[in-house]
Coordinates of C-alpha atoms in Angstrom, one line a residue:
Chain T
X1 CA 0.0 -0.2 0.0
X2 CA 0.9 3.5 -0.7
X3 CA 0.8 4.2 3.3
X4 CA 3.8 2.0 3.8
X5 CA 6.0 3.2 0.9
X6 CA 5.5 6.7 1.8
X7 CA 6.2 6.5 5.4
X8 CA 9.3 4.1 5.0
X9 CA 11.4 6.5 3.2
X10 CA 12.1 9.2 5.7
X11 CA 12.9 6.7 8.3
X12 CA 16.2 5.9 6.4
X13 CA 16.6 9.6 6.4
X14 CA 17.4 9.8 2.7
X15 CA 15.2 12.3 0.8
X16 CA 13.1 10.5 -1.8
X17 CA 13.2 13.6 -4.1
X18 CA 16.4 12.5 -5.7
X19 CA 18.4 15.2 -7.8
X20 CA 15.9 17.7 -8.2
X21 CA 15.7 18.2 -4.5
X22 CA 19.4 18.8 -4.0
X23 CA 19.5 21.2 -6.8
X24 CA 16.8 23.4 -5.0
X25 CA 18.2 23.2 -1.4
X26 CA 21.9 23.5 -1.8
X27 CA 22.9 24.0 2.0
X28 CA 24.2 20.8 3.9
X29 CA 22.5 21.9 7.1
X30 CA 19.2 21.7 5.8
X31 CA 19.5 18.4 4.2
X32 CA 20.0 16.8 7.5
X33 CA 16.6 17.6 8.3
X34 CA 15.3 16.7 5.1
X35 CA 14.2 19.0 2.2
X36 CA 11.4 20.8 4.1
X37 CA 12.5 20.8 8.0
X38 CA 9.6 23.2 8.3
X39 CA 7.5 19.9 8.3
X40 CA 9.0 19.5 11.9
X41 CA 7.7 22.8 13.0
X42 CA 4.3 21.9 11.6
X43 CA 4.3 18.5 13.5
X44 CA 5.4 19.9 16.7
X45 CA 2.1 21.0 18.3
X46 CA 0.6 17.5 17.7
X47 CA 3.8 15.8 18.7
X48 CA 3.9 17.8 22.1
X49 CA 0.2 17.1 22.6
X50 CA 0.6 13.4 22.2
X51 CA 3.5 13.5 24.4
X52 CA 1.9 15.6 27.2
X53 CA -1.7 14.5 27.3
X54 CA -1.4 10.9 26.2
X55 CA 2.0 9.4 26.5
X56 CA 3.0 11.0 29.8
X57 CA -0.3 10.0 31.4
X58 CA 0.0 6.6 30.3
X59 CA 3.5 6.0 32.2
X60 CA 1.8 8.1 35.1
X61 CA -1.0 5.5 35.3
X62 CA 1.4 2.7 35.8
X63 CA 3.7 4.8 38.4
X64 CA 0.3 5.6 40.3
X65 CA -0.5 1.8 40.2
X66 CA 2.7 0.7 42.2
X67 CA 2.5 3.6 44.5
X68 CA 0.5 4.5 47.7
X69 CA -1.2 7.6 46.0
X70 CA -3.7 9.7 47.3
X71 CA -5.4 12.9 46.4
X72 CA -3.7 16.2 47.9
X73 CA -4.1 19.9 47.7
X74 CA -2.2 21.2 44.2
X75 CA 1.3 21.5 44.4
X76 CA 1.7 19.9 48.0
X77 CA 4.6 17.6 48.2
X78 CA 3.9 14.5 50.0
X79 CA 5.8 11.1 50.3
X80 CA 4.3 8.4 48.0
X81 CA 5.8 5.1 49.0
X82 CA 6.5 2.4 46.4
X83 CA 4.2 -0.5 47.7
X84 CA 4.8 -3.1 44.7
X85 CA 1.9 -5.0 43.7
X86 CA -0.3 -4.2 47.1
X87 CA -2.8 -2.2 44.8
X88 CA -3.1 -4.9 42.4
X89 CA -3.6 -7.3 45.0
X90 CA -6.2 -5.3 46.6
X91 CA -7.9 -4.9 43.3
X92 CA -7.9 -8.6 42.3
X93 CA -9.3 -9.9 45.4
X94 CA -12.2 -7.3 45.7
X95 CA -15.5 -9.1 45.1
X96 CA -17.0 -6.0 43.5
X97 CA -14.2 -6.0 41.0
X98 CA -14.4 -9.9 40.1
X99 CA -18.2 -9.5 39.5
X100 CA -17.5 -6.4 37.3
X101 CA -15.2 -8.6 35.2
X102 CA -18.0 -11.2 35.1
X103 CA -20.6 -8.7 34.0
X104 CA -18.3 -7.3 31.4
X105 CA -17.8 -11.1 30.1
X106 CA -21.5 -11.2 30.0
X107 CA -21.6 -8.2 28.1
X108 CA -19.1 -9.2 25.4
X109 CA -20.5 -12.7 25.0
X110 CA -23.8 -11.0 23.9
X111 CA -22.5 -7.6 22.2
X112 CA -19.6 -8.9 20.2
X113 CA -21.4 -11.8 18.3
X114 CA -24.5 -9.6 17.9
X115 CA -22.4 -6.7 16.4
X116 CA -20.7 -8.7 14.1
X117 CA -23.3 -10.5 12.8
X118 CA -25.9 -7.9 12.6
X119 CA -23.8 -5.5 11.2
X120 CA -22.4 -7.8 8.4
X121 CA -25.7 -9.0 7.6
X122 CA -27.2 -5.5 7.4
X123 CA -24.2 -4.1 5.5
X124 CA -24.5 -6.9 2.9
X125 CA -28.0 -6.1 2.6
X126 CA -27.4 -2.4 2.1
X127 CA -24.9 -3.3 -0.6
X128 CA -27.2 -5.3 -2.6
X129 CA -30.0 -2.9 -3.0
X130 CA -29.9 0.4 -5.0
X131 CA -33.1 2.3 -4.1
X132 CA -33.7 4.1 -0.8
X133 CA -29.9 3.4 0.4
X134 CA -29.5 6.8 1.7
X135 CA -32.6 6.6 3.8
X136 CA -31.5 3.1 5.2
X137 CA -28.0 4.3 5.8
X138 CA -29.1 7.4 7.5
X139 CA -31.5 5.6 9.8
X140 CA -28.6 3.1 10.8
X141 CA -26.2 6.0 12.0
X142 CA -28.6 8.0 13.5
X143 CA -28.4 6.2 16.9
X144 CA -24.7 6.0 16.3
X145 CA -24.5 10.0 16.3
X146 CA -26.6 10.6 19.0
X147 CA -25.4 11.2 22.4
X148 CA -26.0 8.2 24.8
X149 CA -27.5 10.1 27.4
X150 CA -30.4 11.3 25.1
X151 CA -31.4 7.6 23.9
X152 CA -30.7 6.3 27.3
X153 CA -33.9 8.4 28.1
X154 CA -35.9 6.6 25.8
X155 CA -34.9 3.1 26.7
X156 CA -35.5 3.9 30.4
X157 CA -39.1 4.8 29.3
X158 CA -39.4 1.6 26.9
X159 CA -38.0 -0.7 29.4
X160 CA -39.4 0.5 32.6
X161 CA -41.9 -1.9 34.8
X162 CA -45.2 -0.7 32.8
X163 CA -43.3 0.6 29.9
X164 CA -44.3 -0.1 26.2
X165 CA -42.4 -3.0 25.8
X166 CA -43.8 -5.0 28.9
X167 CA -47.3 -3.8 27.6
X168 CA -46.5 -5.3 24.4
X169 CA -45.2 -8.8 25.8
X170 CA -48.2 -8.8 28.5
X171 CA -47.8 -11.9 30.7
X172 CA -44.7 -12.7 29.2
X173 CA -42.9 -9.5 30.7
X174 CA -40.0 -10.7 33.0
X175 CA -41.0 -10.5 36.7
X176 CA -38.6 -8.0 38.0
X177 CA -38.6 -5.8 35.1
X178 CA -35.6 -5.7 32.6
X179 CA -33.3 -3.1 34.1
X180 CA -33.9 -3.9 37.9
X181 CA -33.6 -7.7 37.4
X182 CA -30.2 -9.3 38.2
X183 CA -30.2 -11.6 35.5
X184 CA -31.5 -9.2 32.8
X185 CA -29.8 -6.0 33.6
X186 CA -26.3 -6.7 31.9
X187 CA -28.1 -8.5 28.8
X188 CA -30.4 -5.4 28.3
X189 CA -27.4 -3.0 28.7
X190 CA -25.4 -5.1 26.1
X191 CA -28.5 -5.0 23.8
X192 CA -28.7 -1.2 24.1
X193 CA -24.9 -0.8 23.1
X194 CA -25.3 -3.1 20.4
X195 CA -28.1 -1.0 18.9
X196 CA -26.5 2.2 19.7
X197 CA -23.0 1.4 17.9
X198 CA -24.3 -0.8 15.1
X199 CA -24.3 2.1 12.6
X200 CA -20.7 2.6 12.8
X201 CA -19.7 -1.2 12.4
X202 CA -22.2 -1.3 9.3
X203 CA -20.3 1.3 7.7
X204 CA -17.1 -0.3 8.3
X205 CA -18.4 -3.2 6.7
X206 CA -19.8 -1.3 3.7
X207 CA -16.2 -0.2 3.1
X208 CA -14.7 -3.4 3.4
X209 CA -17.5 -5.0 0.9
X210 CA -16.2 -2.5 -1.7
X211 CA -13.1 -4.2 -1.9
X212 CA -14.8 -7.7 -2.9
X213 CA -14.7 -7.9 -6.6
X214 CA -18.2 -8.4 -8.3
X215 CA -16.6 -11.1 -10.6
X216 CA -16.4 -13.3 -7.6
X217 CA -20.2 -13.2 -7.2
X218 CA -20.8 -13.6 -10.8
X219 CA -18.6 -16.7 -11.2
X220 CA -20.4 -18.0 -8.0
X221 CA -23.8 -17.5 -9.4
X222 CA -22.8 -18.9 -12.9
X223 CA -21.8 -22.0 -11.0
X224 CA -25.0 -22.2 -9.3
X225 CA -23.9 -21.0 -5.9
X226 CA -27.4 -19.4 -4.2
X227 CA -27.4 -16.6 -1.8
X228 CA -26.3 -18.5 1.4
X229 CA -23.3 -20.2 -0.4
X230 CA -22.2 -16.8 -1.9
X231 CA -22.6 -14.8 1.6
X232 CA -20.5 -17.8 3.3
X233 CA -18.0 -18.5 0.6
X234 CA -17.4 -15.0 -0.6
X235 CA -18.6 -12.1 1.7
X236 CA -17.7 -13.7 5.0
X237 CA -13.9 -14.5 4.0
X238 CA -13.6 -11.2 1.9
X239 CA -14.2 -9.0 4.8
X240 CA -12.1 -10.8 7.2
X241 CA -9.8 -7.9 8.1
X242 CA -13.0 -6.0 8.9
X243 CA -14.1 -8.5 11.1
X244 CA -11.1 -8.6 13.2
X245 CA -11.2 -5.0 13.5
X246 CA -14.9 -5.0 14.3
X247 CA -14.5 -7.7 17.1
X248 CA -11.8 -5.7 18.4
X249 CA -13.6 -2.5 18.4
X250 CA -16.5 -4.0 20.0
X251 CA -14.4 -5.5 22.8
X252 CA -12.7 -2.2 23.5
X253 CA -16.5 -0.7 23.8
X254 CA -17.1 -3.4 26.2
X255 CA -14.0 -2.4 28.3
X256 CA -15.0 1.3 28.2
X257 CA -18.4 0.7 29.3
X258 CA -19.3 3.4 31.9
X259 CA -22.3 5.8 30.7
X260 CA -24.9 3.1 29.7
X261 CA -24.8 1.4 32.8
X262 CA -24.4 4.5 35.1
X263 CA -27.7 5.7 33.8
X264 CA -29.6 2.8 32.6
X265 CA -29.4 0.8 36.1
X266 CA -28.7 3.6 38.2
X267 CA -24.8 3.0 38.5
X268 CA -24.4 -0.7 38.5
X269 CA -27.5 -1.9 39.9
X270 CA -29.3 -4.3 40.9
X271 CA -26.7 -5.3 43.5
X272 CA -23.7 -4.8 41.2
X273 CA -25.2 -7.0 38.5
X274 CA -24.5 -4.3 35.9
X275 CA -21.4 -2.6 37.5
X276 CA -18.4 -2.4 34.8
X277 CA -14.8 -2.0 35.7
X278 CA -14.9 1.7 34.6
X279 CA -17.6 2.3 36.9
X280 CA -15.6 0.4 39.7
X281 CA -12.8 2.9 38.8
X282 CA -14.8 6.1 39.2
X283 CA -16.2 4.6 42.3
X284 CA -12.9 3.7 44.0
X285 CA -10.7 6.1 42.5
X286 CA -12.7 9.2 42.6
X287 CA -15.5 8.9 44.9
X288 CA -13.6 6.8 47.8
X289 CA -10.4 8.7 47.2
X290 CA -8.1 5.6 46.0
X291 CA -6.6 6.4 42.7
X292 CA -3.8 4.1 43.2
X293 CA -6.4 1.2 43.3
X294 CA -8.2 2.6 40.5
X295 CA -4.9 3.0 38.3
X296 CA -4.3 -0.7 39.1
X297 CA -7.7 -1.5 37.9
X298 CA -7.1 0.3 34.9
X299 CA -3.9 -1.6 33.9
X300 CA -5.5 -5.0 34.6
X301 CA -8.5 -4.1 32.3
X302 CA -6.0 -3.0 29.5
X303 CA -4.0 -6.0 29.8
X304 CA -7.3 -8.1 29.7
X305 CA -8.2 -6.4 26.5
X306 CA -5.0 -7.0 25.2
X307 CA -5.2 -10.7 25.7
X308 CA -8.7 -10.9 24.5
X309 CA -7.8 -8.9 21.2
X310 CA -4.9 -11.6 20.8
X311 CA -7.1 -14.5 21.1
X312 CA -9.7 -13.0 18.9
X313 CA -7.0 -12.2 15.9
X314 CA -5.9 -15.8 16.2
X315 CA -9.6 -17.2 16.0
X316 CA -11.2 -14.6 13.5
X317 CA -7.8 -13.7 11.8
X318 CA -6.8 -17.0 10.6
X319 CA -3.6 -16.8 8.8
X320 CA -4.6 -13.7 6.8
X321 CA -3.5 -10.2 7.4
Chain B
X1 CA -24.1 2.4 -7.4
X2 CA -24.9 3.0 -11.2
X3 CA -21.6 1.0 -11.8
X4 CA -23.2 -2.1 -10.4
X5 CA -26.2 -1.4 -12.2
X6 CA -24.4 -1.4 -15.4
X7 CA -22.3 -4.5 -14.7
X8 CA -25.5 -6.3 -14.0
X9 CA -27.4 -5.3 -17.1
X10 CA -24.2 -6.1 -19.3
X11 CA -24.2 -9.7 -17.4
X12 CA -27.8 -10.2 -18.3
X13 CA -27.2 -9.4 -22.0
X14 CA -24.5 -11.7 -21.8
X15 CA -26.5 -14.5 -20.3
X16 CA -29.5 -14.0 -23.0
X17 CA -27.1 -14.2 -25.8
X18 CA -25.2 -17.4 -24.8
X19 CA -26.9 -20.5 -26.0
X20 CA -29.4 -21.8 -23.3
X21 CA -27.7 -24.4 -21.1
X22 CA -29.7 -27.2 -19.7
X23 CA -29.4 -26.3 -16.0
X24 CA -31.9 -23.4 -15.6
X25 CA -34.7 -25.6 -16.4
X26 CA -33.8 -27.7 -13.4
X27 CA -32.9 -24.9 -11.1
X28 CA -35.0 -21.7 -12.5
X29 CA -34.0 -19.6 -9.2
X30 CA -30.2 -19.9 -9.6
X31 CA -27.9 -17.8 -11.5
X32 CA -28.1 -14.2 -12.6
X33 CA -32.0 -14.3 -12.1
X34 CA -31.5 -15.3 -8.6
X35 CA -28.9 -12.4 -7.9
X36 CA -31.6 -9.7 -9.2
X37 CA -34.3 -11.2 -6.8
X38 CA -32.2 -10.8 -3.9
X39 CA -33.2 -7.1 -3.4
X40 CA -36.6 -8.2 -1.8
X41 CA -35.2 -10.0 1.0
X42 CA -32.6 -7.5 1.6
X43 CA -35.3 -4.9 1.5
X44 CA -37.4 -6.8 4.2
X45 CA -34.5 -7.2 6.3
X46 CA -33.5 -3.5 6.0
X47 CA -36.9 -2.3 6.5
X48 CA -37.4 -4.2 9.8
X49 CA -33.9 -2.9 10.6
X50 CA -34.7 0.7 9.9
X51 CA -38.1 0.3 12.0
X52 CA -35.9 -0.9 15.1
X53 CA -33.5 1.9 14.8
X54 CA -35.9 4.9 14.1
X55 CA -38.8 3.8 16.4
X56 CA -37.0 4.6 19.6
X57 CA -36.3 8.4 18.3
X58 CA -40.1 8.7 17.2
X59 CA -41.1 7.4 20.5
X60 CA -38.6 10.1 22.3
X61 CA -40.5 13.0 20.3
X62 CA -44.1 11.5 20.9
X63 CA -43.0 10.8 24.8
X64 CA -41.6 14.3 25.1
X65 CA -45.2 15.9 24.1
X66 CA -47.4 13.7 26.2
X67 CA -49.2 15.4 29.2
X68 CA -49.2 12.3 31.1
X69 CA -46.9 9.3 30.3
X70 CA -49.1 6.8 28.2
X71 CA -47.2 3.3 27.9
X72 CA -49.8 1.4 26.3
X73 CA -49.7 0.5 22.7
X74 CA -51.9 3.4 21.9
X75 CA -49.3 5.8 23.5
X76 CA -47.1 5.5 20.4
X77 CA -49.8 7.1 18.3
X78 CA -49.9 11.0 18.6
X79 CA -53.2 12.0 20.6
X80 CA -54.2 15.6 20.4
X81 CA -55.9 15.5 23.5
X82 CA -52.3 14.4 25.4
X83 CA -50.0 16.8 23.5
X84 CA -48.3 19.3 25.3
X85 CA -45.3 21.6 25.4
X86 CA -45.2 21.6 29.3
X87 CA -42.6 19.0 29.5
X88 CA -39.9 21.3 27.6
X89 CA -40.6 24.2 30.1
X90 CA -40.3 21.6 33.2
X91 CA -36.9 20.5 32.0
X92 CA -35.7 24.0 31.1
X93 CA -36.6 25.0 35.0
X94 CA -34.7 22.3 36.3
X95 CA -31.4 22.5 34.1
X96 CA -30.9 25.6 31.9
X97 CA -31.3 24.0 28.2
X98 CA -29.7 27.0 26.5
X99 CA -26.8 27.2 28.9
X100 CA -26.4 23.6 28.6
X101 CA -26.4 23.8 24.8
X102 CA -24.0 26.8 24.9
X103 CA -21.5 24.8 27.1
X104 CA -21.9 21.5 24.7
X105 CA -21.0 24.1 21.8
X106 CA -18.0 25.6 23.3
X107 CA -16.5 22.2 24.6
X108 CA -17.2 20.7 20.9
X109 CA -16.0 23.7 19.0
X110 CA -12.8 23.9 21.2
X111 CA -12.1 20.5 20.4
X112 CA -13.1 20.8 16.5
X113 CA -10.9 23.9 16.5
X114 CA -7.6 22.5 17.7
X115 CA -8.2 19.2 15.7
X116 CA -8.6 21.2 12.5
X117 CA -5.9 23.9 13.0
X118 CA -3.2 21.6 14.4
X119 CA -4.6 18.6 12.3
X120 CA -4.1 20.4 9.0
X121 CA -0.6 21.4 9.8
X122 CA 0.6 17.7 10.7
X123 CA -1.5 16.1 8.2
X124 CA -0.2 18.2 5.5
X125 CA 3.2 17.8 6.8
X126 CA 3.1 14.0 6.8
X127 CA 1.7 13.9 3.5
X128 CA 3.5 16.4 1.4
X129 CA 6.8 17.5 3.2
X130 CA 9.9 15.5 3.4
X131 CA 11.6 16.0 6.9
X132 CA 13.6 14.2 9.2
X133 CA 11.7 12.0 11.7
X134 CA 8.4 12.1 9.6
X135 CA 8.0 8.2 10.0
X136 CA 8.4 8.6 13.7
X137 CA 5.5 11.1 13.7
X138 CA 3.3 8.8 11.7
X139 CA 4.0 5.9 13.6
X140 CA 3.2 7.9 16.8
X141 CA -0.1 8.9 15.0
X142 CA -1.0 5.2 14.5
X143 CA -0.2 4.1 18.1
X144 CA -2.1 7.2 19.5
X145 CA -5.3 5.5 18.3
X146 CA -4.7 2.5 20.2
X147 CA -4.1 4.1 23.6
X148 CA -7.2 3.1 25.8
X149 CA -8.9 5.7 27.5
X150 CA -9.7 3.6 30.7
X151 CA -5.9 4.1 31.5
X152 CA -5.7 7.7 31.1
X153 CA -8.7 8.4 33.3
X154 CA -7.1 8.2 36.5
X155 CA -3.7 10.1 35.5
X156 CA -5.5 12.7 33.6
X157 CA -8.0 13.4 36.6
X158 CA -5.0 13.6 38.6
X159 CA -3.1 15.7 36.5
X160 CA -6.0 17.9 34.9
X161 CA -8.2 18.5 38.0
X162 CA -5.7 18.1 41.1
X163 CA -2.2 19.4 39.7
X164 CA -3.2 22.0 37.2
X165 CA -6.5 23.0 38.9
X166 CA -8.5 23.0 35.5
X167 CA -11.6 21.6 37.1
X168 CA -14.7 23.4 36.2
X169 CA -13.0 25.0 33.2
X170 CA -13.5 24.4 29.3
X171 CA -9.7 24.1 28.9
X172 CA -9.9 21.2 31.3
X173 CA -12.9 19.5 29.5
X174 CA -11.2 20.2 26.2
X175 CA -7.9 19.0 26.6
X176 CA -8.0 15.2 26.6
X177 CA -9.9 15.4 23.3
X178 CA -8.1 18.3 21.8
X179 CA -6.5 16.7 18.8
X180 CA -8.5 13.8 17.3
X181 CA -6.0 11.5 15.9
X182 CA -8.7 10.0 13.6
X183 CA -9.2 13.3 11.9
X184 CA -5.4 13.8 11.6
X185 CA -5.5 10.6 9.7
X186 CA -8.3 11.6 7.3
X187 CA -6.5 14.9 6.5
X188 CA -3.2 12.9 5.6
X189 CA -5.2 10.6 3.5
X190 CA -6.6 13.6 1.6
X191 CA -3.4 15.4 1.2
X192 CA -1.8 12.3 -0.1
X193 CA -4.2 12.2 -3.0
X194 CA -2.9 15.5 -4.2
X195 CA -0.1 15.3 -6.5
X196 CA 3.3 16.3 -5.1
X197 CA 4.4 18.2 -8.2
X198 CA 1.8 20.8 -7.4
X199 CA 3.6 21.5 -4.2
X200 CA 7.1 21.1 -5.8
X201 CA 6.2 23.8 -8.4
X202 CA 5.1 26.3 -5.7
X203 CA 8.1 25.7 -3.7
X204 CA 10.1 26.5 -6.9
X205 CA 8.1 29.7 -7.3
X206 CA 9.4 30.6 -3.9
X207 CA 6.1 30.1 -1.9
X208 CA 6.6 29.4 1.9
X209 CA 5.2 26.2 3.0
X210 CA 2.4 28.0 5.3
X211 CA 1.2 29.8 2.1
X212 CA 1.4 26.7 0.2
X213 CA -0.9 25.2 2.8
X214 CA -3.3 28.0 3.2
X215 CA -3.6 29.0 -0.5
X216 CA -3.0 25.7 -2.3
X217 CA -3.7 22.7 -0.3
X218 CA -6.7 23.6 2.2
X219 CA -8.8 24.7 -0.6
X220 CA -8.3 21.5 -2.4
X221 CA -9.2 19.4 0.7
X222 CA -12.3 21.0 1.9
X223 CA -14.4 17.8 1.8
X224 CA -11.7 16.4 4.1
X225 CA -12.5 19.5 6.7
X226 CA -16.3 18.7 6.6
X227 CA -15.3 15.1 7.2
X228 CA -13.1 15.6 9.9
X229 CA -15.4 18.3 11.6
X230 CA -18.3 15.6 11.5
X231 CA -16.0 12.6 12.8
X232 CA -14.5 15.0 15.6
X233 CA -18.3 16.4 16.4
X234 CA -19.6 12.9 17.7
X235 CA -17.1 12.7 20.3
X236 CA -17.1 15.7 22.5
X237 CA -20.9 16.5 21.7
X238 CA -21.7 13.0 23.2
X239 CA -19.2 12.6 25.7
X240 CA -20.5 12.1 29.2
X241 CA -17.6 10.6 31.4
X242 CA -14.9 13.2 31.4
X243 CA -16.9 16.2 31.5
X244 CA -18.9 14.8 34.1
X245 CA -15.7 14.4 36.2
X246 CA -14.4 17.7 35.4
X247 CA -17.4 19.8 35.7
X248 CA -19.4 19.9 39.3
X249 CA -20.6 23.4 38.7
X250 CA -23.8 23.3 37.0
X251 CA -23.5 26.4 34.9
X252 CA -20.6 25.1 33.2
X253 CA -21.8 21.4 32.3
X254 CA -22.5 20.5 28.9
X255 CA -26.1 19.4 28.3
X256 CA -25.2 15.7 28.1
X257 CA -23.9 15.8 32.0
X258 CA -26.8 18.1 33.3
X259 CA -29.3 15.8 31.5
X260 CA -27.6 12.8 33.2
X261 CA -27.5 14.4 36.6
X262 CA -31.2 15.2 35.9
X263 CA -31.9 11.4 35.2
X264 CA -30.0 10.1 38.0
X265 CA -31.0 12.7 40.7
X266 CA -33.8 15.1 40.2
X267 CA -36.2 13.4 37.8
X268 CA -38.1 11.5 40.8
X269 CA -39.5 14.7 42.0
X270 CA -40.8 16.0 38.7
X271 CA -44.3 15.7 37.9
X272 CA -43.8 13.7 34.6
X273 CA -40.4 12.7 34.9
X274 CA -40.3 10.9 31.6
X275 CA -41.7 13.5 29.7
X276 CA -39.0 15.9 31.0
X277 CA -36.3 13.4 30.4
X278 CA -37.3 13.0 26.8
X279 CA -37.7 16.5 26.2
X280 CA -34.3 17.2 27.4
X281 CA -33.1 14.0 25.1
X282 CA -35.0 15.6 22.0
X283 CA -33.0 18.9 22.6
X284 CA -29.7 17.2 23.1
X285 CA -30.2 14.9 20.0
X286 CA -31.5 17.3 17.6
X287 CA -28.4 19.2 16.6
X288 CA -26.4 16.2 16.0
X289 CA -29.0 14.3 14.1
X290 CA -29.8 17.6 11.9
X291 CA -26.3 18.1 11.2
X292 CA -25.7 14.4 10.0
X293 CA -28.9 14.6 8.0
X294 CA -27.6 17.6 6.3
X295 CA -24.0 16.3 5.7
X296 CA -24.8 12.7 5.3
X297 CA -23.0 12.9 1.8
X298 CA -19.6 13.5 3.5
X299 CA -20.2 10.9 6.1
X300 CA -19.7 7.7 4.1
X301 CA -18.4 4.4 4.6
X302 CA -15.2 5.1 2.5
X303 CA -14.1 8.1 4.8
X304 CA -15.1 5.8 8.2
X305 CA -13.0 2.9 6.4
X306 CA -10.1 4.8 5.8
X307 CA -9.9 6.3 8.7
X308 CA -9.8 3.4 10.8
X309 CA -8.2 0.9 8.6
X310 CA -4.7 2.1 9.4

């Protein structure tokens, strides 16, 4: 791809311009920084920003997690002794934390396959029709572009004890209603998030579907392969790199879960059944004043996501890409 | 999609010109004919999907206009006897809607401003300028997109709120989102598509890089700016967690935060809590939905795809 070749050259420090460039910029000093050293200046604000606001805090998080860290007034110097893995032991032996990881597991088991399956199915259908394409595409990404806080309001209204959904279900409605039922709270949150994010993943799959050559479908249909044969043998393998990305992004969404359980179930209710790790981080770190424990939880969570991502890449990715 | 149409039509022609093979009699629903009929199933699937996606928004609007919450099936249809604007008045008394929208606007506007200004600079440099360390900057941009926010939550809170005392300020709200790397990537992709000879010619003519960027490059990549603004807009406008942590003062809270506080704290005391919540939800949802319907042509799959594919 052009990406790699264009970024590969400058690493070696050799200007790709060749003779023309050398003639234009005769001074050696300038050549050391490349033909357009101003590029460094142009990149500077971004680079400084990334270092100060993203890279430094990343290291700071790990530092905090290994020290006895507590909040002080600004610019007060206090002793923050190194405590080794104490914070990690505190976090991992906390039943609420264990519960939150279990919750997020339930969330992912529902959310990830639903997201991948539904977005591929809908993107594939969207790719096959020619009329009303814009309308359908718009209707799918409306939930995605809308603030979660806004749509949470409707879901609360729909899923409450005597809400439209339960009215419609009649005697089939679950006894403690959806969001106050300790078995259904997390699955309901997972459904909500799937619905909310699906539009984005549909767009991702639509982009991937453009890369599958039409001839493949044509030759398959000439060979007598029906819709399902074509879907399983051409579409699904054809969008495999996108599937890897979608599973990864859906997993990350799960690990970042906060707003939805916070608002839908009043902050992790009933009885912690929908508490997410990020919610526990907020609770332990900022409400109870233990940022060190919260930072350790953050590190554990990220390592967990990385492990899951690796496993997923093995499973979904196969040999390709 | 006219291209696919043309190809299909051509394909049909080819099939009709070919000598009749024996199979189609046995399997009348296979082959090219089948492919054309696929539309019906797709339409039904998409129609059901569209209903599931759009109904909550319709219900949001209806619910926000009801005097008394009607959760029966008939409540989903407008009933003139039950329509009122009182919920909007009610939510506006609890949380100042205008102030909330203004705060959301400042927060979002700040993020977009930093992203566009610094993103154009670095995007142009990465695509069209040759300088030492360009590969490092590019690699950095790809890595940044993988940094998980959970890990940054606590240190950023310690730094921004505790160390720098930026709690209850717009700067504190904006800082963690100030430069959207995805948008930077979009800029770079668009600048790469421009022929580098264009810029070399300008350089020979003695134009400064800043002038080339301002007078040649930016006018050519206007669609990229719209795409980047749209991509960037969703984040801060919908963001809840960070401004919720940073702002305790109600007069500075973005609408998403004040509405969330209303849902979790105050709603119980209101006369028609769901009416008020849904009215607030409509006000919060409307700008984003309107913006995306208006600019939907710019928000297409290829842009999204190119921005995340790496």
